[in-house]
Amino acid sequence: MSPPSSRTEVEVRVGAELPALALPPISRADLALFAGASGDHNPIHIDLDDARAAGFDDVFAQGMLSMAYLGRLLTGWVPQDRIRSFEVRFTALTPVHAQPTCTGRVVAVDGGLATVDVGVTLADGTVTLTGQATIACESAAMTRTPERTLDEGAHLPAGRSS
Amino acid sequence: MAIDIARARALRFPSFAVEVERGRLRMFARSIGETDPVYTDVEAAQDAGHRDLPVPPTFFFSLGLEAPDPFGYLDALGVDRRRILHGRQRFEYARTAYAGDTLVLSERITDVTVKRGGAMELLEKTTDIRRGGDHVARARAVIVVRHPEVSE
């Protein structure tokens, strides 16, 4: 395994596919470890009694576990400081023992930023997450500028500052 | 029961500081099967130009769970915690954060949307993550509150 500093420059053009990340089946132990490591202690993911009391047949994976797998897909492709935004929609539950695969594809390149559609699909074809990431096309050293601030965003209620 | 939108937007979340620990980042990396040594080995991280282990892209969500009572706002709004689902998650990044950093998180409810004639409400919570005065990242979570008793 070569360190990221020697990783060859990746191809950022429309249509380029990221190398897929195929995960092994998710075990109950994986769910317990992720609960502790992520700080999401919701028992519905780790305690069968709790999952059943909530009306489920079994425990299911934390959504953020799959998003973290997608994060690995991205940071395995480009150095992390080139990721400018990353968002997902959780579309289906991930049952315990499910086997996720993360995929990504460049769908647009504009103004030095690439838009990558990402997704997680289980072995049975269920799509559990879909989303997008924006990635700086060039290495961070070339694009790091002082004006790199977060847009305050139209969502914020008027009259309130943070 | 429907969420009081004005009340949700006016909710005050005390800012809180979290120190990012190397051991915690390593545990997180192991729990997601991370194989890139940049996320577990300080020397590998430094060889790649980092000053310490970097905070991976989705760990900012975990930092939010370090709040003294991370789901207390749901109680304050009368939302049954068993009725919620994580609908969407977004992150925007301005800088890389590292093990050893003390990050300050400020949260607020930024949107409440009623869907399907009240059978579902979407609660958007935005978290700004700063180091010193600098923005590091912003996280935005959409929590789905199910109201199965409301027919569409």
PDB file of C-alpha atoms in Angstrom:
ATOM      1  CA  MET A   1       0.000   0.000   0.000  1.00  0.00           C
ATOM      2  CA  SER A   2       1.531   3.306  -1.030  1.00  0.00           C
ATOM      3  CA  PRO A   3       1.010   6.422   1.064  1.00  0.00           C
ATOM      4  CA  PRO A   4      -1.381   9.007  -0.383  1.00  0.00           C
ATOM      5  CA  SER A   5       1.456  11.454  -0.975  1.00  0.00           C
ATOM      6  CA  SER A   6       2.776   9.188  -3.737  1.00  0.00           C
ATOM      7  CA  ARG A   7      -0.628   8.359  -5.129  1.00  0.00           C
ATOM      8  CA  THR A   8      -0.824   9.057  -8.826  1.00  0.00           C
ATOM      9  CA  GLU A   9      -3.013  11.919  -9.985  1.00  0.00           C
ATOM     10  CA  VAL A  10      -6.544  10.660 -10.517  1.00  0.00           C
ATOM     11  CA  GLU A  11      -8.576  11.300 -13.598  1.00  0.00           C
ATOM     12  CA  VAL A  12     -11.281  13.892 -12.998  1.00  0.00           C
ATOM     13  CA  ARG A  13     -13.400  14.010 -16.138  1.00  0.00           C
ATOM     14  CA  VAL A  14     -17.098  13.580 -16.717  1.00  0.00           C
ATOM     15  CA  GLY A  15     -17.973   9.899 -16.832  1.00  0.00           C
ATOM     16  CA  ALA A  16     -14.943   8.739 -14.837  1.00  0.00           C
ATOM     17  CA  GLU A  17     -15.806   5.988 -12.359  1.00  0.00           C
ATOM     18  CA  LEU A  18     -14.239   5.863  -8.907  1.00  0.00           C
ATOM     19  CA  PRO A  19     -12.748   2.488  -8.009  1.00  0.00           C
ATOM     20  CA  ALA A  20     -15.673   0.710  -6.281  1.00  0.00           C
ATOM     21  CA  LEU A  21     -15.324  -0.144  -2.593  1.00  0.00           C
ATOM     22  CA  ALA A  22     -16.830  -3.579  -1.842  1.00  0.00           C
ATOM     23  CA  LEU A  23     -17.295  -4.227   1.858  1.00  0.00           C
ATOM     24  CA  PRO A  24     -17.586  -7.574   3.598  1.00  0.00           C
ATOM     25  CA  PRO A  25     -21.006  -8.463   5.088  1.00  0.00           C
ATOM     26  CA  ILE A  26     -21.802  -6.277   8.118  1.00  0.00           C
ATOM     27  CA  SER A  27     -21.686  -8.356  11.314  1.00  0.00           C
ATOM     28  CA  ARG A  28     -23.313  -7.689  14.665  1.00  0.00           C
ATOM     29  CA  ALA A  29     -19.821  -7.036  16.008  1.00  0.00           C
ATOM     30  CA  ASP A  30     -19.330  -4.342  13.338  1.00  0.00           C
ATOM     31  CA  LEU A  31     -22.511  -2.618  14.519  1.00  0.00           C
ATOM     32  CA  ALA A  32     -21.387  -2.734  18.155  1.00  0.00           C
ATOM     33  CA  LEU A  33     -17.912  -1.396  17.345  1.00  0.00           C
ATOM     34  CA  PHE A  34     -19.316   1.401  15.213  1.00  0.00           C
ATOM     35  CA  ALA A  35     -21.814   2.316  17.951  1.00  0.00           C
ATOM     36  CA  GLY A  36     -18.940   2.836  20.360  1.00  0.00           C
ATOM     37  CA  ALA A  37     -16.573   4.481  17.904  1.00  0.00           C
ATOM     38  CA  SER A  38     -19.139   6.804  16.344  1.00  0.00           C
ATOM     39  CA  GLY A  39     -20.907   7.751  19.562  1.00  0.00           C
ATOM     40  CA  ASP A  40     -24.281   6.672  18.164  1.00  0.00           C
ATOM     41  CA  HIS A  41     -25.467   4.542  21.076  1.00  0.00           C
ATOM     42  CA  ASN A  42     -29.022   4.045  19.809  1.00  0.00           C
ATOM     43  CA  PRO A  43     -29.758   0.481  21.012  1.00  0.00           C
ATOM     44  CA  ILE A  44     -31.915  -0.243  17.967  1.00  0.00           C
ATOM     45  CA  HIS A  45     -28.662  -1.017  16.090  1.00  0.00           C
ATOM     46  CA  ILE A  46     -27.081  -3.278  18.694  1.00  0.00           C
ATOM     47  CA  ASP A  47     -29.777  -4.767  20.907  1.00  0.00           C
ATOM     48  CA  LEU A  48     -32.162  -7.268  19.319  1.00  0.00           C
ATOM     49  CA  ASP A  49     -34.694  -6.765  22.125  1.00  0.00           C
ATOM     50  CA  ASP A  50     -34.793  -3.043  21.437  1.00  0.00           C
ATOM     51  CA  ALA A  51     -35.087  -3.530  17.656  1.00  0.00           C
ATOM     52  CA  ARG A  52     -37.993  -5.958  18.157  1.00  0.00           C
ATOM     53  CA  ALA A  53     -39.726  -3.651  20.613  1.00  0.00           C
ATOM     54  CA  ALA A  54     -39.603  -0.972  17.895  1.00  0.00           C
ATOM     55  CA  GLY A  55     -41.264  -3.348  15.416  1.00  0.00           C
ATOM     56  CA  PHE A  56     -38.227  -4.576  13.476  1.00  0.00           C
ATOM     57  CA  ASP A  57     -37.315  -8.235  12.958  1.00  0.00           C
ATOM     58  CA  ASP A  58     -33.669  -7.618  13.679  1.00  0.00           C
ATOM     59  CA  VAL A  59     -31.079  -4.932  14.247  1.00  0.00           C
ATOM     60  CA  PHE A  60     -29.954  -2.837  11.285  1.00  0.00           C
ATOM     61  CA  ALA A  61     -26.875  -0.779  10.529  1.00  0.00           C
ATOM     62  CA  GLN A  62     -26.400   2.851  11.505  1.00  0.00           C
ATOM     63  CA  GLY A  63     -26.894   5.070   8.454  1.00  0.00           C
ATOM     64  CA  MET A  64     -23.686   6.892   9.267  1.00  0.00           C
ATOM     65  CA  LEU A  65     -21.729   3.617   8.963  1.00  0.00           C
ATOM     66  CA  SER A  66     -22.620   3.501   5.275  1.00  0.00           C
ATOM     67  CA  MET A  67     -21.845   7.203   4.878  1.00  0.00           C
ATOM     68  CA  ALA A  68     -18.450   6.527   6.490  1.00  0.00           C
ATOM     69  CA  TYR A  69     -17.862   3.758   3.928  1.00  0.00           C
ATOM     70  CA  LEU A  70     -18.654   6.311   1.204  1.00  0.00           C
ATOM     71  CA  GLY A  71     -16.169   8.646   2.882  1.00  0.00           C
ATOM     72  CA  ARG A  72     -13.562   5.894   2.447  1.00  0.00           C
ATOM     73  CA  LEU A  73     -14.509   5.665  -1.234  1.00  0.00           C
ATOM     74  CA  LEU A  74     -13.770   9.396  -1.602  1.00  0.00           C
ATOM     75  CA  THR A  75     -10.592   9.605   0.488  1.00  0.00           C
ATOM     76  CA  GLY A  76      -9.300   6.489  -1.258  1.00  0.00           C
ATOM     77  CA  TRP A  77      -9.672   8.382  -4.516  1.00  0.00           C
ATOM     78  CA  VAL A  78      -8.407  11.882  -3.696  1.00  0.00           C
ATOM     79  CA  PRO A  79      -6.644  13.424  -0.692  1.00  0.00           C
ATOM     80  CA  GLN A  80      -9.273  14.439   1.835  1.00  0.00           C
ATOM     81  CA  ASP A  81      -8.621  18.182   1.636  1.00  0.00           C
ATOM     82  CA  ARG A  82      -9.954  18.163  -1.918  1.00  0.00           C
ATOM     83  CA  ILE A  83     -13.430  17.200  -0.710  1.00  0.00           C
ATOM     84  CA  ARG A  84     -15.463  20.412  -0.466  1.00  0.00           C
ATOM     85  CA  SER A  85     -18.895  18.983   0.269  1.00  0.00           C
ATOM     86  CA  PHE A  86     -20.422  15.572   0.736  1.00  0.00           C
ATOM     87  CA  GLU A  87     -24.097  14.779   1.153  1.00  0.00           C
ATOM     88  CA  VAL A  88     -26.323  11.739   1.146  1.00  0.00           C
ATOM     89  CA  ARG A  89     -29.942  10.752   1.380  1.00  0.00           C
ATOM     90  CA  PHE A  90     -30.696   7.575   3.311  1.00  0.00           C
ATOM     91  CA  THR A  91     -33.117   5.658   1.100  1.00  0.00           C
ATOM     92  CA  ALA A  92     -33.384   2.207   2.710  1.00  0.00           C
ATOM     93  CA  LEU A  93     -32.339   0.431   5.895  1.00  0.00           C
ATOM     94  CA  THR A  94     -29.221  -1.751   5.851  1.00  0.00           C
ATOM     95  CA  PRO A  95     -30.015  -5.083   7.517  1.00  0.00           C
ATOM     96  CA  VAL A  96     -27.364  -6.851   9.588  1.00  0.00           C
ATOM     97  CA  HIS A  97     -25.322  -9.239   7.343  1.00  0.00           C
ATOM     98  CA  ALA A  98     -25.971  -7.044   4.305  1.00  0.00           C
ATOM     99  CA  GLN A  99     -23.027  -6.575   1.965  1.00  0.00           C
ATOM    100  CA  PRO A 100     -22.646  -2.985   0.752  1.00  0.00           C
ATOM    101  CA  THR A 101     -20.699  -1.740  -2.251  1.00  0.00           C
ATOM    102  CA  CYS A 102     -19.841   1.942  -2.661  1.00  0.00           C
ATOM    103  CA  THR A 103     -19.663   3.464  -6.116  1.00  0.00           C
ATOM    104  CA  GLY A 104     -19.068   6.896  -7.544  1.00  0.00           C
ATOM    105  CA  ARG A 105     -19.033   8.590 -10.913  1.00  0.00           C
ATOM    106  CA  VAL A 106     -18.035  12.068 -12.012  1.00  0.00           C
ATOM    107  CA  VAL A 107     -21.139  13.718 -13.482  1.00  0.00           C
ATOM    108  CA  ALA A 108     -19.953  17.312 -13.962  1.00  0.00           C
ATOM    109  CA  VAL A 109     -16.771  19.344 -13.973  1.00  0.00           C
ATOM    110  CA  ASP A 110     -17.132  23.085 -13.686  1.00  0.00           C
ATOM    111  CA  GLY A 111     -14.986  25.901 -12.346  1.00  0.00           C
ATOM    112  CA  GLY A 112     -12.325  23.566 -10.980  1.00  0.00           C
ATOM    113  CA  LEU A 113     -14.866  21.509  -9.062  1.00  0.00           C
ATOM    114  CA  ALA A 114     -16.057  18.040  -9.955  1.00  0.00           C
ATOM    115  CA  THR A 115     -19.473  16.750  -8.933  1.00  0.00           C
ATOM    116  CA  VAL A 116     -19.434  13.077  -8.100  1.00  0.00           C
ATOM    117  CA  ASP A 117     -22.614  11.023  -7.744  1.00  0.00           C
ATOM    118  CA  VAL A 118     -22.097   8.424  -5.040  1.00  0.00           C
ATOM    119  CA  GLY A 119     -24.208   5.530  -3.875  1.00  0.00           C
ATOM    120  CA  VAL A 120     -24.301   2.430  -1.713  1.00  0.00           C
ATOM    121  CA  THR A 121     -25.936  -0.726  -3.074  1.00  0.00           C
ATOM    122  CA  LEU A 122     -26.442  -4.007  -1.234  1.00  0.00           C
ATOM    123  CA  ALA A 123     -25.764  -7.427  -2.788  1.00  0.00           C
ATOM    124  CA  ASP A 124     -29.528  -7.882  -3.380  1.00  0.00           C
ATOM    125  CA  GLY A 125     -29.646  -4.647  -5.393  1.00  0.00           C
ATOM    126  CA  THR A 126     -31.199  -2.435  -2.695  1.00  0.00           C
ATOM    127  CA  VAL A 127     -29.900   1.136  -2.913  1.00  0.00           C
ATOM    128  CA  THR A 128     -29.441   2.337   0.663  1.00  0.00           C
ATOM    129  CA  LEU A 129     -27.759   5.708   0.134  1.00  0.00           C
ATOM    130  CA  THR A 130     -27.504   8.106  -2.755  1.00  0.00           C
ATOM    131  CA  GLY A 131     -25.650  11.370  -2.718  1.00  0.00           C
ATOM    132  CA  GLN A 132     -23.124  13.753  -4.154  1.00  0.00           C
ATOM    133  CA  ALA A 133     -19.704  15.071  -3.362  1.00  0.00           C
ATOM    134  CA  THR A 134     -17.909  18.069  -4.779  1.00  0.00           C
ATOM    135  CA  ILE A 135     -14.198  17.613  -5.252  1.00  0.00           C
ATOM    136  CA  ALA A 136     -11.535  20.143  -6.166  1.00  0.00           C
ATOM    137  CA  CYS A 137     -10.052  19.025  -9.476  1.00  0.00           C
ATOM    138  CA  GLU A 138      -6.529  20.102  -8.644  1.00  0.00           C
ATOM    139  CA  SER A 139      -4.363  19.332  -5.674  1.00  0.00           C
ATOM    140  CA  ALA A 140      -5.105  21.338  -2.566  1.00  0.00           C
ATOM    141  CA  ALA A 141      -1.812  23.217  -2.700  1.00  0.00           C
ATOM    142  CA  MET A 142      -2.894  24.815  -5.967  1.00  0.00           C
ATOM    143  CA  THR A 143      -6.423  25.663  -4.928  1.00  0.00           C
ATOM    144  CA  ARG A 144      -6.007  26.637  -1.309  1.00  0.00           C
ATOM    145  CA  THR A 145      -6.994  30.244  -1.138  1.00  0.00           C
ATOM    146  CA  PRO A 146      -7.735  32.546   1.762  1.00  0.00           C
ATOM    147  CA  GLU A 147     -11.319  33.069   0.619  1.00  0.00           C
ATOM    148  CA  ARG A 148     -12.196  29.454   1.232  1.00  0.00           C
ATOM    149  CA  THR A 149     -14.994  30.108   3.653  1.00  0.00           C
ATOM    150  CA  LEU A 150     -18.322  28.392   4.034  1.00  0.00           C
ATOM    151  CA  ASP A 151     -21.263  30.038   2.391  1.00  0.00           C
ATOM    152  CA  GLU A 152     -23.525  31.286   5.143  1.00  0.00           C
ATOM    153  CA  GLY A 153     -26.382  29.726   3.252  1.00  0.00           C
ATOM    154  CA  ALA A 154     -29.952  30.637   2.420  1.00  0.00           C
ATOM    155  CA  HIS A 155     -31.267  28.119   4.949  1.00  0.00           C
ATOM    156  CA  LEU A 156     -30.283  30.160   7.925  1.00  0.00           C
ATOM    157  CA  PRO A 157     -33.103  32.087   9.508  1.00  0.00           C
ATOM    158  CA  ALA A 158     -32.835  35.820   8.991  1.00  0.00           C
ATOM    159  CA  GLY A 159     -31.673  37.904  11.880  1.00  0.00           C
ATOM    160  CA  ARG A 160     -29.737  35.197  13.649  1.00  0.00           C
ATOM    161  CA  SER A 161     -26.010  35.054  13.525  1.00  0.00           C
ATOM    162  CA  SER A 162     -23.891  32.311  14.953  1.00  0.00           C
TER     163      SER A 162
ATOM    164  CA  MET B   1     -48.138  16.222  17.479  1.00  0.00           C
ATOM    165  CA  ALA B   2     -46.916  18.819  15.037  1.00  0.00           C
ATOM    166  CA  ILE B   3     -43.677  20.624  15.778  1.00  0.00           C
ATOM    167  CA  ASP B   4     -43.997  24.304  16.665  1.00  0.00           C
ATOM    168  CA  ILE B   5     -41.836  25.803  13.920  1.00  0.00           C
ATOM    169  CA  ALA B   6     -41.227  29.145  15.598  1.00  0.00           C
ATOM    170  CA  ARG B   7     -40.248  27.371  18.771  1.00  0.00           C
ATOM    171  CA  ALA B   8     -37.912  25.021  16.891  1.00  0.00           C
ATOM    172  CA  ARG B   9     -36.117  27.903  15.197  1.00  0.00           C
ATOM    173  CA  ALA B  10     -35.810  29.785  18.467  1.00  0.00           C
ATOM    174  CA  LEU B  11     -34.315  26.856  20.386  1.00  0.00           C
ATOM    175  CA  ARG B  12     -30.971  27.715  21.933  1.00  0.00           C
ATOM    176  CA  PHE B  13     -28.229  25.143  21.767  1.00  0.00           C
ATOM    177  CA  PRO B  14     -25.283  25.963  24.003  1.00  0.00           C
ATOM    178  CA  SER B  15     -22.005  25.820  22.038  1.00  0.00           C
ATOM    179  CA  PHE B  16     -19.647  23.160  23.289  1.00  0.00           C
ATOM    180  CA  ALA B  17     -15.993  22.281  22.823  1.00  0.00           C
ATOM    181  CA  VAL B  18     -14.691  18.835  21.918  1.00  0.00           C
ATOM    182  CA  GLU B  19     -11.078  17.741  21.951  1.00  0.00           C
ATOM    183  CA  VAL B  20     -10.318  15.366  19.090  1.00  0.00           C
ATOM    184  CA  GLU B  21      -8.409  12.364  20.410  1.00  0.00           C
ATOM    185  CA  ARG B  22      -6.034  10.173  18.406  1.00  0.00           C
ATOM    186  CA  GLY B  23      -7.291   7.000  20.072  1.00  0.00           C
ATOM    187  CA  ARG B  24     -10.869   7.838  19.203  1.00  0.00           C
ATOM    188  CA  LEU B  25      -9.966   8.491  15.563  1.00  0.00           C
ATOM    189  CA  ARG B  26      -8.121   5.165  15.386  1.00  0.00           C
ATOM    190  CA  MET B  27     -11.103   3.355  16.864  1.00  0.00           C
ATOM    191  CA  PHE B  28     -13.412   5.047  14.370  1.00  0.00           C
ATOM    192  CA  ALA B  29     -11.082   4.113  11.497  1.00  0.00           C
ATOM    193  CA  ARG B  30     -11.007   0.478  12.649  1.00  0.00           C
ATOM    194  CA  SER B  31     -14.786   0.359  13.010  1.00  0.00           C
ATOM    195  CA  ILE B  32     -15.262   1.349   9.359  1.00  0.00           C
ATOM    196  CA  GLY B  33     -12.536  -0.992   8.072  1.00  0.00           C
ATOM    197  CA  GLU B  34     -10.256   1.894   7.072  1.00  0.00           C
ATOM    198  CA  THR B  35      -7.058   0.588   5.470  1.00  0.00           C
ATOM    199  CA  ASP B  36      -5.349   3.918   4.670  1.00  0.00           C
ATOM    200  CA  PRO B  37      -2.629   4.362   7.336  1.00  0.00           C
ATOM    201  CA  VAL B  38      -3.037   8.154   7.163  1.00  0.00           C
ATOM    202  CA  TYR B  39      -6.045   7.695   9.467  1.00  0.00           C
ATOM    203  CA  THR B  40      -4.333   5.500  12.066  1.00  0.00           C
ATOM    204  CA  ASP B  41      -0.582   6.060  11.925  1.00  0.00           C
ATOM    205  CA  VAL B  42       0.759   9.506  12.843  1.00  0.00           C
ATOM    206  CA  GLU B  43       3.958   8.934  10.871  1.00  0.00           C
ATOM    207  CA  ALA B  44       2.024   7.999   7.725  1.00  0.00           C
ATOM    208  CA  ALA B  45      -0.181  11.059   8.235  1.00  0.00           C
ATOM    209  CA  GLN B  46       2.870  13.309   8.561  1.00  0.00           C
ATOM    210  CA  ASP B  47       4.500  11.736   5.497  1.00  0.00           C
ATOM    211  CA  ALA B  48       1.338  12.720   3.594  1.00  0.00           C
ATOM    212  CA  GLY B  49       1.698  16.330   4.734  1.00  0.00           C
ATOM    213  CA  HIS B  50      -0.661  16.308   7.729  1.00  0.00           C
ATOM    214  CA  ARG B  51       0.377  17.537  11.162  1.00  0.00           C
ATOM    215  CA  ASP B  52      -1.468  14.694  12.921  1.00  0.00           C
ATOM    216  CA  LEU B  53      -4.220  12.152  12.216  1.00  0.00           C
ATOM    217  CA  PRO B  54      -6.875  13.936  10.128  1.00  0.00           C
ATOM    218  CA  VAL B  55     -10.522  13.939  11.208  1.00  0.00           C
ATOM    219  CA  PRO B  56     -12.226  11.853   8.481  1.00  0.00           C
ATOM    220  CA  PRO B  57     -15.106  13.369   6.489  1.00  0.00           C
ATOM    221  CA  THR B  58     -18.057  11.977   8.441  1.00  0.00           C
ATOM    222  CA  PHE B  59     -16.572  12.072  11.965  1.00  0.00           C
ATOM    223  CA  PHE B  60     -17.951  15.577  12.461  1.00  0.00           C
ATOM    224  CA  PHE B  61     -21.331  13.920  12.985  1.00  0.00           C
ATOM    225  CA  SER B  62     -19.814  11.939  15.856  1.00  0.00           C
ATOM    226  CA  LEU B  63     -18.420  15.124  17.387  1.00  0.00           C
ATOM    227  CA  GLY B  64     -21.985  16.429  17.498  1.00  0.00           C
ATOM    228  CA  LEU B  65     -22.977  13.423  19.581  1.00  0.00           C
ATOM    229  CA  GLU B  66     -20.510  14.588  22.256  1.00  0.00           C
ATOM    230  CA  ALA B  67     -23.008  17.282  23.271  1.00  0.00           C
ATOM    231  CA  PRO B  68     -24.121  16.905  26.901  1.00  0.00           C
ATOM    232  CA  ASP B  69     -27.609  15.785  25.765  1.00  0.00           C
ATOM    233  CA  PRO B  70     -27.464  15.381  21.980  1.00  0.00           C
ATOM    234  CA  PHE B  71     -31.161  14.537  21.566  1.00  0.00           C
ATOM    235  CA  GLY B  72     -32.528  16.810  24.283  1.00  0.00           C
ATOM    236  CA  TYR B  73     -33.861  19.191  21.630  1.00  0.00           C
ATOM    237  CA  LEU B  74     -36.274  16.487  20.472  1.00  0.00           C
ATOM    238  CA  ASP B  75     -37.719  16.267  23.974  1.00  0.00           C
ATOM    239  CA  ALA B  76     -37.958  20.063  24.077  1.00  0.00           C
ATOM    240  CA  LEU B  77     -40.008  19.955  20.871  1.00  0.00           C
ATOM    241  CA  GLY B  78     -42.192  17.096  22.074  1.00  0.00           C
ATOM    242  CA  VAL B  79     -40.806  14.659  19.499  1.00  0.00           C
ATOM    243  CA  ASP B  80     -40.824  10.969  20.397  1.00  0.00           C
ATOM    244  CA  ARG B  81     -37.250   9.749  19.840  1.00  0.00           C
ATOM    245  CA  ARG B  82     -38.550   6.376  18.633  1.00  0.00           C
ATOM    246  CA  ARG B  83     -40.303   8.066  15.716  1.00  0.00           C
ATOM    247  CA  ILE B  84     -37.234   9.601  14.128  1.00  0.00           C
ATOM    248  CA  LEU B  85     -35.103   8.547  11.184  1.00  0.00           C
ATOM    249  CA  HIS B  86     -31.984  10.096   9.743  1.00  0.00           C
ATOM    250  CA  GLY B  87     -33.156  11.323   6.346  1.00  0.00           C
ATOM    251  CA  ARG B  88     -30.238  13.260   4.931  1.00  0.00           C
ATOM    252  CA  GLN B  89     -26.763  14.337   5.937  1.00  0.00           C
ATOM    253  CA  ARG B  90     -24.563  16.984   4.391  1.00  0.00           C
ATOM    254  CA  PHE B  91     -21.089  18.251   5.197  1.00  0.00           C
ATOM    255  CA  GLU B  92     -19.226  21.274   3.847  1.00  0.00           C
ATOM    256  CA  TYR B  93     -15.516  21.510   4.476  1.00  0.00           C
ATOM    257  CA  ALA B  94     -13.308  24.580   4.795  1.00  0.00           C
ATOM    258  CA  ARG B  95     -10.256  23.105   6.537  1.00  0.00           C
ATOM    259  CA  THR B  96      -8.893  19.790   7.711  1.00  0.00           C
ATOM    260  CA  ALA B  97      -9.154  19.169  11.452  1.00  0.00           C
ATOM    261  CA  TYR B  98      -6.648  17.031  13.315  1.00  0.00           C
ATOM    262  CA  ALA B  99      -6.213  14.938  16.421  1.00  0.00           C
ATOM    263  CA  GLY B 100      -5.271  17.320  19.205  1.00  0.00           C
ATOM    264  CA  ASP B 101      -7.532  20.085  17.945  1.00  0.00           C
ATOM    265  CA  THR B 102     -10.183  21.550  20.206  1.00  0.00           C
ATOM    266  CA  LEU B 103     -13.241  22.197  18.075  1.00  0.00           C
ATOM    267  CA  VAL B 104     -16.236  24.276  19.049  1.00  0.00           C
ATOM    268  CA  LEU B 105     -19.637  23.158  17.802  1.00  0.00           C
ATOM    269  CA  SER B 106     -22.631  25.482  17.483  1.00  0.00           C
ATOM    270  CA  GLU B 107     -25.970  24.000  16.543  1.00  0.00           C
ATOM    271  CA  ARG B 108     -29.361  25.368  15.573  1.00  0.00           C
ATOM    272  CA  ILE B 109     -32.551  24.260  13.890  1.00  0.00           C
ATOM    273  CA  THR B 110     -32.582  25.833  10.447  1.00  0.00           C
ATOM    274  CA  ASP B 111     -35.728  24.431   8.883  1.00  0.00           C
ATOM    275  CA  VAL B 112     -38.906  22.523   9.654  1.00  0.00           C
ATOM    276  CA  THR B 113     -40.955  21.190   6.740  1.00  0.00           C
ATOM    277  CA  VAL B 114     -44.275  19.380   6.875  1.00  0.00           C
ATOM    278  CA  LYS B 115     -44.706  16.577   4.317  1.00  0.00           C
ATOM    279  CA  ARG B 116     -47.501  14.274   3.273  1.00  0.00           C
ATOM    280  CA  GLY B 117     -50.255  16.263   4.934  1.00  0.00           C
ATOM    281  CA  GLY B 118     -48.545  16.100   8.311  1.00  0.00           C
ATOM    282  CA  ALA B 119     -47.659  12.390   8.287  1.00  0.00           C
ATOM    283  CA  MET B 120     -44.017  13.397   8.208  1.00  0.00           C
ATOM    284  CA  GLU B 121     -42.022  16.376   9.382  1.00  0.00           C
ATOM    285  CA  LEU B 122     -38.468  17.167   8.357  1.00  0.00           C
ATOM    286  CA  LEU B 123     -36.312  18.871  10.929  1.00  0.00           C
ATOM    287  CA  GLU B 124     -33.059  20.370   9.656  1.00  0.00           C
ATOM    288  CA  LYS B 125     -30.281  20.897  12.199  1.00  0.00           C
ATOM    289  CA  THR B 126     -27.169  22.805  11.206  1.00  0.00           C
ATOM    290  CA  THR B 127     -23.889  22.556  13.089  1.00  0.00           C
ATOM    291  CA  ASP B 128     -20.972  24.915  12.600  1.00  0.00           C
ATOM    292  CA  ILE B 129     -17.609  23.496  13.590  1.00  0.00           C
ATOM    293  CA  ARG B 130     -14.846  25.982  14.322  1.00  0.00           C
ATOM    294  CA  ARG B 131     -11.247  25.927  15.501  1.00  0.00           C
ATOM    295  CA  GLY B 132     -10.264  29.206  17.094  1.00  0.00           C
ATOM    296  CA  GLY B 133     -12.179  31.696  14.970  1.00  0.00           C
ATOM    297  CA  ASP B 134     -11.923  29.629  11.804  1.00  0.00           C
ATOM    298  CA  HIS B 135     -14.649  27.598  10.223  1.00  0.00           C
ATOM    299  CA  VAL B 136     -13.584  23.987   9.810  1.00  0.00           C
ATOM    300  CA  ALA B 137     -16.822  22.451   8.582  1.00  0.00           C
ATOM    301  CA  ARG B 138     -20.567  22.705   8.615  1.00  0.00           C
ATOM    302  CA  ALA B 139     -22.841  19.721   9.083  1.00  0.00           C
ATOM    303  CA  ARG B 140     -26.505  19.667   8.193  1.00  0.00           C
ATOM    304  CA  ALA B 141     -28.746  16.796   9.249  1.00  0.00           C
ATOM    305  CA  VAL B 142     -32.327  16.251   8.202  1.00  0.00           C
ATOM    306  CA  ILE B 143     -34.249  14.260  10.779  1.00  0.00           C
ATOM    307  CA  VAL B 144     -37.498  12.671   9.653  1.00  0.00           C
ATOM    308  CA  VAL B 145     -40.203  12.618  12.304  1.00  0.00           C
ATOM    309  CA  ARG B 146     -42.881  10.067  11.481  1.00  0.00           C
ATOM    310  CA  HIS B 147     -46.475  10.651  12.496  1.00  0.00           C
ATOM    311  CA  PRO B 148     -48.123   7.381  11.451  1.00  0.00           C
ATOM    312  CA  GLU B 149     -51.376   8.383  13.187  1.00  0.00           C
ATOM    313  CA  VAL B 150     -51.846  11.109  10.550  1.00  0.00           C
ATOM    314  CA  SER B 151     -53.278   9.621   7.380  1.00  0.00           C
ATOM    315  CA  GLU B 152     -52.015  11.087   4.148  1.00  0.00           C
TER     316      GLU B 152
END
